[in-house]
Coordinates of C-alpha atoms and ligand atoms in Angstrom, one line a residue:
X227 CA 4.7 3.6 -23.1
X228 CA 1.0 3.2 -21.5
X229 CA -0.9 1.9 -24.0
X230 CA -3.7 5.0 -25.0
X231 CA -7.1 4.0 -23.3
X232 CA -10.4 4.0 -25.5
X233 CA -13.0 6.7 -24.7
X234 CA -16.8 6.4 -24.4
X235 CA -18.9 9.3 -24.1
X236 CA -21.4 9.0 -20.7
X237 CA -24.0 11.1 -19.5
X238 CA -24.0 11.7 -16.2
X239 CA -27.2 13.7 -15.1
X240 CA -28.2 16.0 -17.8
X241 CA -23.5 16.7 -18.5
X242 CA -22.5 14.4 -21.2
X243 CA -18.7 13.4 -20.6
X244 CA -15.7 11.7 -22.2
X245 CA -14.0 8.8 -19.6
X246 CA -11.6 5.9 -20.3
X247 CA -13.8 2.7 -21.3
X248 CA -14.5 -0.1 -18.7
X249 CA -14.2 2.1 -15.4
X250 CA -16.9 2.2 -13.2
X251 CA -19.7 4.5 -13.2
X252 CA -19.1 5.4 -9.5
X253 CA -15.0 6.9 -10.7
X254 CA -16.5 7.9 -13.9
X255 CA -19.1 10.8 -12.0
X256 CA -16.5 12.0 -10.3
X257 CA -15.2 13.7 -13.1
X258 CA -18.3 16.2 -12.9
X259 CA -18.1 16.4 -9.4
X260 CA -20.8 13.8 -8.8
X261 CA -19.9 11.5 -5.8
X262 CA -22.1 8.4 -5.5
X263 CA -22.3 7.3 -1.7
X264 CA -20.6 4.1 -1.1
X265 CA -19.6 1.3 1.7
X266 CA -18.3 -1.6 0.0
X267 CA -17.0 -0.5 -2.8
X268 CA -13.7 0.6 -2.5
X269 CA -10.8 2.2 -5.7
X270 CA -8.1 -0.9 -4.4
X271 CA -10.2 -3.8 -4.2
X272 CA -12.5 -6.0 -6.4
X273 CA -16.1 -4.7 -6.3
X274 CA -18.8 -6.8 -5.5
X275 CA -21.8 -5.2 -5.0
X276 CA -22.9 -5.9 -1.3
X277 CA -23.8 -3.0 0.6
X278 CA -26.4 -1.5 -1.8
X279 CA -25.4 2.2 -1.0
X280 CA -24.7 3.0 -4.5
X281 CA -27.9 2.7 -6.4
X282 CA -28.8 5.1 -9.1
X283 CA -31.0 5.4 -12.4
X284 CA -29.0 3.8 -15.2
X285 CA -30.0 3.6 -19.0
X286 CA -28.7 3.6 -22.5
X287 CA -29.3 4.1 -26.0
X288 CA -32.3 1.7 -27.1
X289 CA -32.1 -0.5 -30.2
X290 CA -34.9 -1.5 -32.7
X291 CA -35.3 -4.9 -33.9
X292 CA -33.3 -4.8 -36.6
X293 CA -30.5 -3.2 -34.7
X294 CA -31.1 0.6 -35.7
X295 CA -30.6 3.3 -32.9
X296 CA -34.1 3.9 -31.7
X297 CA -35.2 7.8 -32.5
X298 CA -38.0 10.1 -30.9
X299 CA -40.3 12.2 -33.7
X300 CA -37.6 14.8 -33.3
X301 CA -34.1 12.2 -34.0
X302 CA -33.1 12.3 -30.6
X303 CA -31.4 8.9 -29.3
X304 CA -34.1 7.0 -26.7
X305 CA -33.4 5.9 -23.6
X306 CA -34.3 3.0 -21.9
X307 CA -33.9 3.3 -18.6
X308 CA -33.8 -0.1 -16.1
X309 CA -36.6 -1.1 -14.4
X310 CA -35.1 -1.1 -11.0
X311 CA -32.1 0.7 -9.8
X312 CA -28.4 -0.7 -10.1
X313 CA -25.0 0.0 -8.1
X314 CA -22.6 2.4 -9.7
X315 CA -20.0 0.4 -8.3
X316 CA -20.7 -2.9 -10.7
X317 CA -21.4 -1.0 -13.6
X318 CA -18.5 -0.5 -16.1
X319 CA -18.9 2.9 -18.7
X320 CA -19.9 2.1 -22.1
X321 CA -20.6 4.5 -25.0
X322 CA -24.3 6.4 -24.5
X323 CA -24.6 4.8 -20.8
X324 CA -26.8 7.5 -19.5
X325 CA -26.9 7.5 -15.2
X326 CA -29.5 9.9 -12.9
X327 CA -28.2 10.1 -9.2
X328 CA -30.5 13.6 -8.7
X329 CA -34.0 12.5 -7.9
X330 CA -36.3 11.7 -5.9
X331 CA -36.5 7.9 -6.4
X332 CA -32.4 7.4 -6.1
X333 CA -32.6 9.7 -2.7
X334 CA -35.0 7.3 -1.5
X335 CA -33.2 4.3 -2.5
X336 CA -29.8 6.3 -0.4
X337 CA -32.1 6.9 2.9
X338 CA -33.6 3.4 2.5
X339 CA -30.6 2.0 2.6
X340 CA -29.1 3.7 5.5
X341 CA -32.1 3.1 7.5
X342 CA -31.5 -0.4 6.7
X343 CA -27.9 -0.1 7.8
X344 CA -28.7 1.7 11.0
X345 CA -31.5 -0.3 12.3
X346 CA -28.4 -3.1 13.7
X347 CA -26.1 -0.4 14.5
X348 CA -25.4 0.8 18.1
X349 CA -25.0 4.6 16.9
X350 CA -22.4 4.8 19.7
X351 CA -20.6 7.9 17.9
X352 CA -19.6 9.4 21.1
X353 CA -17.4 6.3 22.2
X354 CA -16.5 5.3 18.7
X355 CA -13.0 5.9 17.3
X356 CA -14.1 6.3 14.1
X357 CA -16.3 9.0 15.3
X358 CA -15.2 11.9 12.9
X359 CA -13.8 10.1 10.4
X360 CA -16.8 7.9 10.1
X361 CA -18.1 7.7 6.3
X362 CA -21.1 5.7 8.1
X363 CA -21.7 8.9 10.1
X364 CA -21.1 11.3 7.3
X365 CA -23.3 9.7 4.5
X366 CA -26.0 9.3 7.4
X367 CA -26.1 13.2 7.9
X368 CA -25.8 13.9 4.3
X369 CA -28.3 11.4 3.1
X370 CA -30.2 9.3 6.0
X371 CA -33.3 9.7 7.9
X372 CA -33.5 12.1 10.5
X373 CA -34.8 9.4 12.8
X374 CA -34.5 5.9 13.6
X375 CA -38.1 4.0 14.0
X376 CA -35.7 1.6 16.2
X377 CA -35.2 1.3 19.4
X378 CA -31.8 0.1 20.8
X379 CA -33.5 -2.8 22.4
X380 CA -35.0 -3.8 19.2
X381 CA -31.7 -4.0 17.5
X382 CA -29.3 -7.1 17.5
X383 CA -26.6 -7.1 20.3
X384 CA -23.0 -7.9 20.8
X385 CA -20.6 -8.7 23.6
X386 CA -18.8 -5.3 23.0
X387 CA -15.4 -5.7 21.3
X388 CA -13.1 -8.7 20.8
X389 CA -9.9 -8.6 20.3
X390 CA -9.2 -10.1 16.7
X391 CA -5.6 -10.8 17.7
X392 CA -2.7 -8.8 19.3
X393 CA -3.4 -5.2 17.3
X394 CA -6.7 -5.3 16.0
X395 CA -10.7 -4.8 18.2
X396 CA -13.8 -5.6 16.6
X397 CA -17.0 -4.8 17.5
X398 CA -19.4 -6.4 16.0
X399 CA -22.5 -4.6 16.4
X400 CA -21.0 -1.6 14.2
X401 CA -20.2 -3.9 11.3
X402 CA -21.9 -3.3 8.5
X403 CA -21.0 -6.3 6.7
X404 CA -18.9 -4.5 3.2
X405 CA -16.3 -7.3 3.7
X406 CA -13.7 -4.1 2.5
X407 CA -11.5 -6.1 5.6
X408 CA -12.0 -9.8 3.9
X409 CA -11.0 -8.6 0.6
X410 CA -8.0 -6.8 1.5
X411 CA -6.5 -9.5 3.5
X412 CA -7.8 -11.8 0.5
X413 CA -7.0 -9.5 -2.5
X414 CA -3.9 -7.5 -1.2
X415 CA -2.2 -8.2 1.3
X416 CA -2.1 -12.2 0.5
X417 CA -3.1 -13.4 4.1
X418 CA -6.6 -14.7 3.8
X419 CA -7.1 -14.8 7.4
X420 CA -10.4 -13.7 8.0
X421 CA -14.2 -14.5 7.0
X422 CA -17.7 -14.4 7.5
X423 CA -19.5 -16.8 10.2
X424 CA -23.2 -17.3 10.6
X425 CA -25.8 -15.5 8.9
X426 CA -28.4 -12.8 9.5
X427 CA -28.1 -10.6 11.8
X428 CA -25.5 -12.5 13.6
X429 CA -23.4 -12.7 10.9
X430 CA -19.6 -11.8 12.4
X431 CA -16.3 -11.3 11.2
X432 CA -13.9 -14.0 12.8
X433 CA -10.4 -15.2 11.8
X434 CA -9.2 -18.2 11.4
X435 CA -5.6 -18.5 11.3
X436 CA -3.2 -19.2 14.6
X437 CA -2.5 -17.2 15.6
X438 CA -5.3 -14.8 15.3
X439 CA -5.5 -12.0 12.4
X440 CA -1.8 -13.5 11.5
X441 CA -0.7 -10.6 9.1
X442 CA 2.0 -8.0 8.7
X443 CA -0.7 -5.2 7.0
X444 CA -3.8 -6.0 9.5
X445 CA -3.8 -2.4 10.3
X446 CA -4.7 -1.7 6.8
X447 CA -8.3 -3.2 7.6
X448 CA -9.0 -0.3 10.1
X449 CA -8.3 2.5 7.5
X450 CA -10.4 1.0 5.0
X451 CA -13.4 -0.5 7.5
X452 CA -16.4 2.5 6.7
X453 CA -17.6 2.1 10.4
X454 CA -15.8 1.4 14.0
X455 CA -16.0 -1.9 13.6
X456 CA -12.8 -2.5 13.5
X457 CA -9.8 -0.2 15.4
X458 CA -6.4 -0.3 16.6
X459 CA -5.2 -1.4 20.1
X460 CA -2.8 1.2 19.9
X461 CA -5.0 4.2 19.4
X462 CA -8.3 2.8 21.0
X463 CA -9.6 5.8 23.1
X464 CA -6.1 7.8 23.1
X465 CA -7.8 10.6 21.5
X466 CA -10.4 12.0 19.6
X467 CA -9.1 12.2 15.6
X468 CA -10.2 16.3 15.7
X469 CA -7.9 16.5 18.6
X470 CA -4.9 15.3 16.5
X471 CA -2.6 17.3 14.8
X472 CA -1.3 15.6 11.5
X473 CA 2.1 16.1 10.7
X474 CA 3.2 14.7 7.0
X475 CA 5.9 12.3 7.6
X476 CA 8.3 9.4 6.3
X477 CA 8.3 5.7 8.0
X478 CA 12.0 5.3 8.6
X479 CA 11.8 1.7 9.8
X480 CA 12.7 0.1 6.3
X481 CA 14.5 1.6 3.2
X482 CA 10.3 1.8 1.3
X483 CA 10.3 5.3 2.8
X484 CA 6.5 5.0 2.7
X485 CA 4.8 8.1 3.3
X486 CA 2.9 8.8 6.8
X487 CA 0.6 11.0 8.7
X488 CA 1.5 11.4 12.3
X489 CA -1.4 12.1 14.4
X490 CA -0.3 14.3 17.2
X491 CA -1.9 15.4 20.6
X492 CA 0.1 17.2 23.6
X493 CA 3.3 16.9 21.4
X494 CA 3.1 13.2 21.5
X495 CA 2.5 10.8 18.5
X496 CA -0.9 9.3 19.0
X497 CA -1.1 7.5 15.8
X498 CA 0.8 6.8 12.3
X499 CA -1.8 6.4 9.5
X500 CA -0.7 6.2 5.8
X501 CA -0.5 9.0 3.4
X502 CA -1.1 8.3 0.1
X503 CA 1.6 8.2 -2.9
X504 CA 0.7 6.2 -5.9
X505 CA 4.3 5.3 -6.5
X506 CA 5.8 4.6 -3.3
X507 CA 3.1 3.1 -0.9
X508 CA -0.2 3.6 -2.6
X509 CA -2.5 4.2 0.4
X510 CA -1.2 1.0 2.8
X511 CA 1.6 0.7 5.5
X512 CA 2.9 -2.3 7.4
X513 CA 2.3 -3.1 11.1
X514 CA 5.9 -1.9 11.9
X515 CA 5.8 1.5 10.6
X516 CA 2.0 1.6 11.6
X517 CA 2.7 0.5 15.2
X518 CA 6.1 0.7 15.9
X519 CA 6.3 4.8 16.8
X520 CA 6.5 4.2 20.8
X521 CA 10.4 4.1 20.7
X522 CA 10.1 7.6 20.2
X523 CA 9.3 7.8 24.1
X524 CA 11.7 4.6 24.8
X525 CA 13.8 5.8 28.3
X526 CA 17.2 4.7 27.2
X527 CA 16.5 7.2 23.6
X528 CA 19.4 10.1 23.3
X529 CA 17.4 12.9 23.6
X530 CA 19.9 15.7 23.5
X531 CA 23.6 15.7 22.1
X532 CA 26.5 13.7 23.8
X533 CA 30.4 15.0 23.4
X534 CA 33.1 12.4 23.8
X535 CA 35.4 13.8 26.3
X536 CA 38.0 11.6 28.4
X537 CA 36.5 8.7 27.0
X538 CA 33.2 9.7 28.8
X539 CA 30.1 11.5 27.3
X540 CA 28.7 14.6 28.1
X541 CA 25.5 16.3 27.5
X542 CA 25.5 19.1 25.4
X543 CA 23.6 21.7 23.9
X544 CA 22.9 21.8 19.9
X545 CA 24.5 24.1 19.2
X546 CA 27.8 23.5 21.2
X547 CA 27.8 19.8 19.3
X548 CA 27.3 21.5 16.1
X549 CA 30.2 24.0 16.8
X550 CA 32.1 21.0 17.3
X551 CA 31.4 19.1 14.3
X552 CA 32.2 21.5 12.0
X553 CA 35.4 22.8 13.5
X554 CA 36.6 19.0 12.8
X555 CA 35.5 19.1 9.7
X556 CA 37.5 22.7 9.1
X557 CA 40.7 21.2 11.1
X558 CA 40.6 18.2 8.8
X559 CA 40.3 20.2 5.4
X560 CA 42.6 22.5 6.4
X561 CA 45.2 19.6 7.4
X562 CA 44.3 16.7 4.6
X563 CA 42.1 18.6 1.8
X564 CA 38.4 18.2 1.4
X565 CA 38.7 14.4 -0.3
X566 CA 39.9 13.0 3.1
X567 CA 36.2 13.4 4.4
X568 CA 33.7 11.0 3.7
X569 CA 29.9 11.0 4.1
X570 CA 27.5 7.9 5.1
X571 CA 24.1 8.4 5.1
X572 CA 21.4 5.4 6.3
X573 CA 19.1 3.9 3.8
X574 CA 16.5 4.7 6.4
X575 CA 16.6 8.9 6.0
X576 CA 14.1 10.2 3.5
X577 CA 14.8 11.7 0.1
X578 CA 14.6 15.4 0.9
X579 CA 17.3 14.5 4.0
X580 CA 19.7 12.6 1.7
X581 CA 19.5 15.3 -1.0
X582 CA 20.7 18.1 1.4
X583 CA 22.9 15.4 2.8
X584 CA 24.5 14.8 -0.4
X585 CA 24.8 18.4 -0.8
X586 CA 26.3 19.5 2.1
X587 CA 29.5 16.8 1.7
X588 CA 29.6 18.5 -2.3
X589 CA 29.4 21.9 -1.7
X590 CA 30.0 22.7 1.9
X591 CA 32.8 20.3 2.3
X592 CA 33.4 19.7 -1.5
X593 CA 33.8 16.0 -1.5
X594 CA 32.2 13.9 -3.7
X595 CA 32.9 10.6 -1.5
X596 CA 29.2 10.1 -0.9
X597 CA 28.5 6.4 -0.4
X598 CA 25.5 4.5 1.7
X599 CA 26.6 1.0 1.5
X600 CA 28.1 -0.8 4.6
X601 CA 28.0 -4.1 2.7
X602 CA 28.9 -3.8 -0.7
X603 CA 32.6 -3.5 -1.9
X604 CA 33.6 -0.3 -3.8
X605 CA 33.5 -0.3 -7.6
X606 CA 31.4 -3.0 -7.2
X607 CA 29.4 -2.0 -10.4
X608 CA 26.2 -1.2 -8.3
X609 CA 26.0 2.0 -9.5
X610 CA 25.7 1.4 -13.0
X611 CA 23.7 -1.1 -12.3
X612 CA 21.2 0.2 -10.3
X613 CA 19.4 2.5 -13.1
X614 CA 19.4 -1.1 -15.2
X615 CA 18.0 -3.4 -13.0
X616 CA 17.5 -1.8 -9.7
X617 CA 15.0 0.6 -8.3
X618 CA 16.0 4.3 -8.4
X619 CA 14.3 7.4 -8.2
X620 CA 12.4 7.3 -11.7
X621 CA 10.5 3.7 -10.7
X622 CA 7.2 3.4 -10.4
X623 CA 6.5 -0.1 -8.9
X624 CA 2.6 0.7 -10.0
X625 CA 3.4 0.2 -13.8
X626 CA 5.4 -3.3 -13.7
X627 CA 2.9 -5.4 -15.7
X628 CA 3.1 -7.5 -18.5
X629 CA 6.6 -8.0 -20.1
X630 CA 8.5 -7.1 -17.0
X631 CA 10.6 -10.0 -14.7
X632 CA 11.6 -9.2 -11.2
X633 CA 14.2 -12.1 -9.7
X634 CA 14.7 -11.4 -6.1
X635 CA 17.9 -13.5 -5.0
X636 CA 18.2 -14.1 -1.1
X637 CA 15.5 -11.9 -0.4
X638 CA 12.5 -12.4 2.5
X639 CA 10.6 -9.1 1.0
X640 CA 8.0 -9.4 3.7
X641 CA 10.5 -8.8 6.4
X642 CA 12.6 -6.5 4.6
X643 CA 10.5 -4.2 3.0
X644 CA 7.1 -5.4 3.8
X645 CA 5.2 -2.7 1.5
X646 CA 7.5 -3.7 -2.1
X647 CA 6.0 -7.1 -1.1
X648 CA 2.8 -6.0 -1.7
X649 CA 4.0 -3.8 -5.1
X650 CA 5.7 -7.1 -6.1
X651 CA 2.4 -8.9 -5.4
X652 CA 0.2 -6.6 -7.5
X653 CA 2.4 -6.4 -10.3
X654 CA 2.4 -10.3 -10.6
X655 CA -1.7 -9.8 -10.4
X656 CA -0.9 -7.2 -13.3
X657 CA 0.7 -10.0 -15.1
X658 CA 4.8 -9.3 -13.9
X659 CA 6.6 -12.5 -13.6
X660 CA 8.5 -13.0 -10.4
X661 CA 11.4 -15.2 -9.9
X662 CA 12.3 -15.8 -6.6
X663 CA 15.7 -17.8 -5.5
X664 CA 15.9 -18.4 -1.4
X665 CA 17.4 -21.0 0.6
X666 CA 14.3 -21.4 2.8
X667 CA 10.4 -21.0 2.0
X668 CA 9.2 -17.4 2.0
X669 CA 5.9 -15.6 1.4
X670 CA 6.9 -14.3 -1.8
X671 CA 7.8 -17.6 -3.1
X672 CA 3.5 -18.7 -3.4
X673 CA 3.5 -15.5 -5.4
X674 CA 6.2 -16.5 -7.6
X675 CA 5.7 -17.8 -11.1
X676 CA 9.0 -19.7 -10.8
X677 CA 11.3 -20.7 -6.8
X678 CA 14.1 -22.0 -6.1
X679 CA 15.0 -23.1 -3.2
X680 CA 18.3 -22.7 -2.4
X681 CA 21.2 -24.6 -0.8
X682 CA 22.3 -21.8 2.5
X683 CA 24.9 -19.6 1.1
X684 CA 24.7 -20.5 -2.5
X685 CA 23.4 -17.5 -3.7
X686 CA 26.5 -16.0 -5.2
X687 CA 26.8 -19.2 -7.2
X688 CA 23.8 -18.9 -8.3
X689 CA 23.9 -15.3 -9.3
X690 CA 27.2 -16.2 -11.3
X691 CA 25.8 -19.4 -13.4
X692 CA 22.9 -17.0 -14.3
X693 CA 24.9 -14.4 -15.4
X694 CA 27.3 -16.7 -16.8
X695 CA 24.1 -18.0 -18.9
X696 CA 22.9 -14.8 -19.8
X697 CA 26.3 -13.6 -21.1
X698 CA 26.3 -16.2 -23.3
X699 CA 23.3 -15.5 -24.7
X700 CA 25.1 -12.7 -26.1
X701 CA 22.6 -9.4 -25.9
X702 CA 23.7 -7.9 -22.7
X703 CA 25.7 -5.0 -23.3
X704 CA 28.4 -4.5 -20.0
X705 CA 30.6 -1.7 -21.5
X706 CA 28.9 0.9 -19.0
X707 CA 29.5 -1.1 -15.9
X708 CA 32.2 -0.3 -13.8
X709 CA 34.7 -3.5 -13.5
X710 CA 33.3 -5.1 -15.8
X711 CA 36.1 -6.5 -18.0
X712 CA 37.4 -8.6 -15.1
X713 CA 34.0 -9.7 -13.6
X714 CA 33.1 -10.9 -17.5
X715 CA 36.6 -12.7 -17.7
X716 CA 36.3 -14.6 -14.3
X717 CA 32.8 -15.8 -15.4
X718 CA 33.6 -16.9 -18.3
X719 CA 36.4 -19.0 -17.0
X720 CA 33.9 -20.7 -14.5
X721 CA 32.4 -23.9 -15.9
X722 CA 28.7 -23.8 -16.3
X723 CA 28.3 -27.3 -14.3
X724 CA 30.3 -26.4 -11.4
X725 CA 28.2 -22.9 -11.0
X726 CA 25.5 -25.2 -11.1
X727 CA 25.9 -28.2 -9.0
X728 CA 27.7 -25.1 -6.5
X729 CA 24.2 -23.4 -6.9
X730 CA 22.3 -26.7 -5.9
X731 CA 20.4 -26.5 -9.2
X732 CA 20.0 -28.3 -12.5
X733 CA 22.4 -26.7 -15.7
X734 CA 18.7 -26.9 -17.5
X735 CA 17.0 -25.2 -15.1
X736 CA 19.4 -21.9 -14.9
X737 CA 19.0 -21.9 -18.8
X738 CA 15.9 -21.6 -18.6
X739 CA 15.9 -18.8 -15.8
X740 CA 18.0 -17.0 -18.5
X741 CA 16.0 -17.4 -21.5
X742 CA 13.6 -15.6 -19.1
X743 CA 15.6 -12.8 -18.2
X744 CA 16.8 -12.2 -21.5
X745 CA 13.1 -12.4 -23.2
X746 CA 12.0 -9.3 -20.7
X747 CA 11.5 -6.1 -21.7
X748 CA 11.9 -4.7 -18.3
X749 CA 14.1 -6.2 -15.8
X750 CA 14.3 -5.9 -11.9
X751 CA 17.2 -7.6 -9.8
X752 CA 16.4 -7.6 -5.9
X753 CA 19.6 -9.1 -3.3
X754 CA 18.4 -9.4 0.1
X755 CA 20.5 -9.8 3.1
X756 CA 20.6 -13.4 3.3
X757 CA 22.6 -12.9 0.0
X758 CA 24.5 -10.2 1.2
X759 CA 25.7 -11.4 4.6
Ligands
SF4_264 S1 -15.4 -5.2 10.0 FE1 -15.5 -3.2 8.9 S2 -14.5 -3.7 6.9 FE2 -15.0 -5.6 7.8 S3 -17.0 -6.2 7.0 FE3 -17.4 -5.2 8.9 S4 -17.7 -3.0 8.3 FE4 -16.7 -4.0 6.6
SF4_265 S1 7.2 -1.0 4.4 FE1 6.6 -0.8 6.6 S2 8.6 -0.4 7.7 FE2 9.0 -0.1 5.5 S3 8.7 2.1 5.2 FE3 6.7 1.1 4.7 S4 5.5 1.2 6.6 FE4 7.7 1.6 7.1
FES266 S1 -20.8 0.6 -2.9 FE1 -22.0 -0.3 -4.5 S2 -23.0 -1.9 -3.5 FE2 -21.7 -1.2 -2.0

């Protein structure tokens, strides 16, 4: 259970309020409805404090000398307010902080600030992408100067946009320098491909790696940039965003199921963007779901139904191919009884799909052979399993911390599911340990508080000596585990040695791997395909 969070009592403009300790005063107004402007601060990533946006009044209770609460005539607590202004975004909540963000002084400090901004930027909102979505453009009308005292040829130019690398334009006269893009690549995603270069006005964003912007999230950096700095290849200039559409959707290009937005124009997917869900995807998507919609207008996709007839297919109408389905599923219940049907369902459907799926072979049909697994053998044990040491419909990647283990045998998580790679990531930031067991060098492995590289195909031996060592240990309870019995007996007739010479790994080192395991209070088990196939 979450540990209950301490309370300090803030004021936030005249409305005293109760928030969790430690949070930053620009989350902590926004429980009275007070939102504090902001560019680089962002709720995902680190703050630090560059872009100035945030300024405000801050004060708190004042002290005397010998460490009593100072008191006006009347036994109010005094406050002493800072001599300058300070960002809301550095400043963590403690008990009497007192904040104004209503005056005079703090609205100068906002239009000051985005006059600043604005005298290097080309205020090309009519050709700019971001143009609508733009928080540069909104906090600008909400809070800047009505006029620039710039003129365009006073301000600093650019060669208009670059390509970053294959996916991802910059421009670097709208940059407003936040380094939102640095630190995600840095902070998240675990690719610290890109940096600032020069200084001044002609400081630039540039990457470094070869090649260019080498990442599987770099489309994450244009959600999160606050200006058209940065944009998509794929969706430069294919639409205006109050043109789209957006449809709610699930990715289906990996079994994370992360949760999308599909931006639509003319009934035709202009964009996928991510839609947030705390427990699945948080707010980011890989480049494969992000990018990878155009198969949807591929020439060789089926498009309407085809009927098997003579050996040949034929087109056919919905409805005719439903007709047809379902009088073989009546010929065959009528002839062999509803348990000779069988369902399969891809791991790549979404929930809701599966769920009426499942139902339909239950109720309609009244089978219960459901199954989705192509590579693993029946009574297997998986599905007792699964609720122990897998992930199921109750996890929350979000809350692996401390005291939990995650061993991922034969697993390339990047490739596989690119968007648990970064859950795995942040839970090892949140203090999770990782084990990882390959039989070549992956990403997750510099993440990993312990590797072991592999010999090719010794995964199952390895997955037998540690289970074989954490049987042994004697606190693992297999009674509910289908199979069990026999897969127990054959283990412990192995020799601990041969598993491990088999496994290409010291006895010691698998001992300690289990002493691991068995210390955790919460454990995860990920097999990939290369320990599958
Ligand atoms: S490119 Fe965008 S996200 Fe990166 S530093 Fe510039 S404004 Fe910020
Ligand atoms: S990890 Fe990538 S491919 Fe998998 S569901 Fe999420 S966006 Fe789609
Ligand atoms: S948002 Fe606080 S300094 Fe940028």
């Amino acid at each position: 259970m979450a540990n209950e969070q301490e309370m300090v009592t803030i004021n936030v403009d005249g409305q005293e309020i109760k928030v969790p300790k430690g949070v930053m005063l620009v989350e902590a107004t926004k429980v009275v409805n007070v939102e504090i402007p902001v560019f680089c601060y962002h709720p995902k990533l680190d703050p630090v404090g560059m872009c100035r946006m945030c300024l405000v009044e801050i004060g708190n209770p004042g002290k005397n000398k010998d460490g009593t609460p100072m008191v006006d005539e009347e036994g109010r607590a005094v406050i002493q307010w800072m001599p300058k202004l300070m960002t809301a975004c550095t400043t963590p909540v403690s008990e009497g902080l007192h904040c104004r963000t209503a005056n005079e002084r703090v609205a100068d400090a906002w239009r000051g600030t985005l006059e600043f901004l604005l005298t290097s930027h080309p205020l090309d909102c009519p050709v700019c992408d971001k143009g609508g979505e733009c928080p540069l453009q909104d906090l600008t009308f909400a809070f800047g100067p009505d006029m620039s005292r710039f003129y365009k040829r006073n301000k600093y130019q650019f060669e208009k946009p670059i390509p970053l690398g294959d996916l991802i334009w910059l421009d670097r006269e709208r940059c407003i320098y936040c380094a939102r893009c640095v630190r995600f690549q840095e902070q998240i995603a675990g690719d610290p491909v890109l940096k600032f270069a020069d200084r001044n006005r002609g400081q630039e964003i540039v990457t470094y790696s070869d090649p260019p912007f080498d990442s599987y999230f770099s489309g994450n950096t244009t959600d999160i940039c606050p200006v058209g700095a940065l944009t998509t290849e794929d969706f430069r200039f294919k639409a205006r965003v109050w043109e789209l559409k957006n449809v709610p959707s699930i990715c289906n290009h990996c079994s994370v199921g992360c949760n999308t937005v599909l931006g639509t124009r003319t009934d035709d997917v202009k964009r996928v963007m991510p839609r947030q869900n705390e427990w699945v995807n948080e707010m980011w998507l890989c480049d494969k779901g992000r990018f990878g919609h155009h198969f949807l207008r591929a020439g060789d996709r089926l498009t309407t139904p085809l009927i098997r007839e003579n050996n040949t297919f034929r087109p056919a109408s919905w409805e005719e191919a439903l007709r047809v389905v379902a009088d073989r599923l009546a010929e065959t219940m009528a002839s062999y009884g509803s348990a000779s049907i069988g369902g399969i369902a891809g791991d790549r459907a979404a929930n809701e799909d599966l769920y009426l799926f499942a139902r339909f072979i239950r109720e309609v049909v009244g089978s219960n052979n459901i199954d989705f697994r192509l590579q693993w053998p029946t009574n297997s044990g998986i599905e007792e399993a699964l609720p122990m040491v897998g992930l199921t419909s109750g996890s929350n990647l979000g809350e692996l911390g401390k005291n939990a283990l995650i061993l991922t045998i034969g697993a390339n998580l990047e490739e596989e599911q690119p968007v648990t790679y970064l859950r795995l990531r942040k839970a090892v930031l949140q203090g999770a340990q990782l084990l990882v067991a390959q039989s070549r060098e992956t990403k997750e492995m510099k993440d990993a508080t312990q590797a072991l590289l592999l010999q090719p195909g010794s995964e199952p031996y390895l997955a037998a000596a540690l289970l074989k060592a954490v049987l042994a240990g004697g606190q693992t309870d297999m009674s509910k585990i289908g199979g069990a019995p026999e897969v127990t007996a054959a283990i412990e007739a192995l020799s601990a040695d041969d598993l491990a010479a088999q496994s290409g790994q010291e006895a010691t080192r698998i001992q300690a791997l289990a002493t691991s395991i068995l210390a955790a209070e919460q454990l995860i088990i990920m097999v990939g395909r290369e320990a599958l196939a």
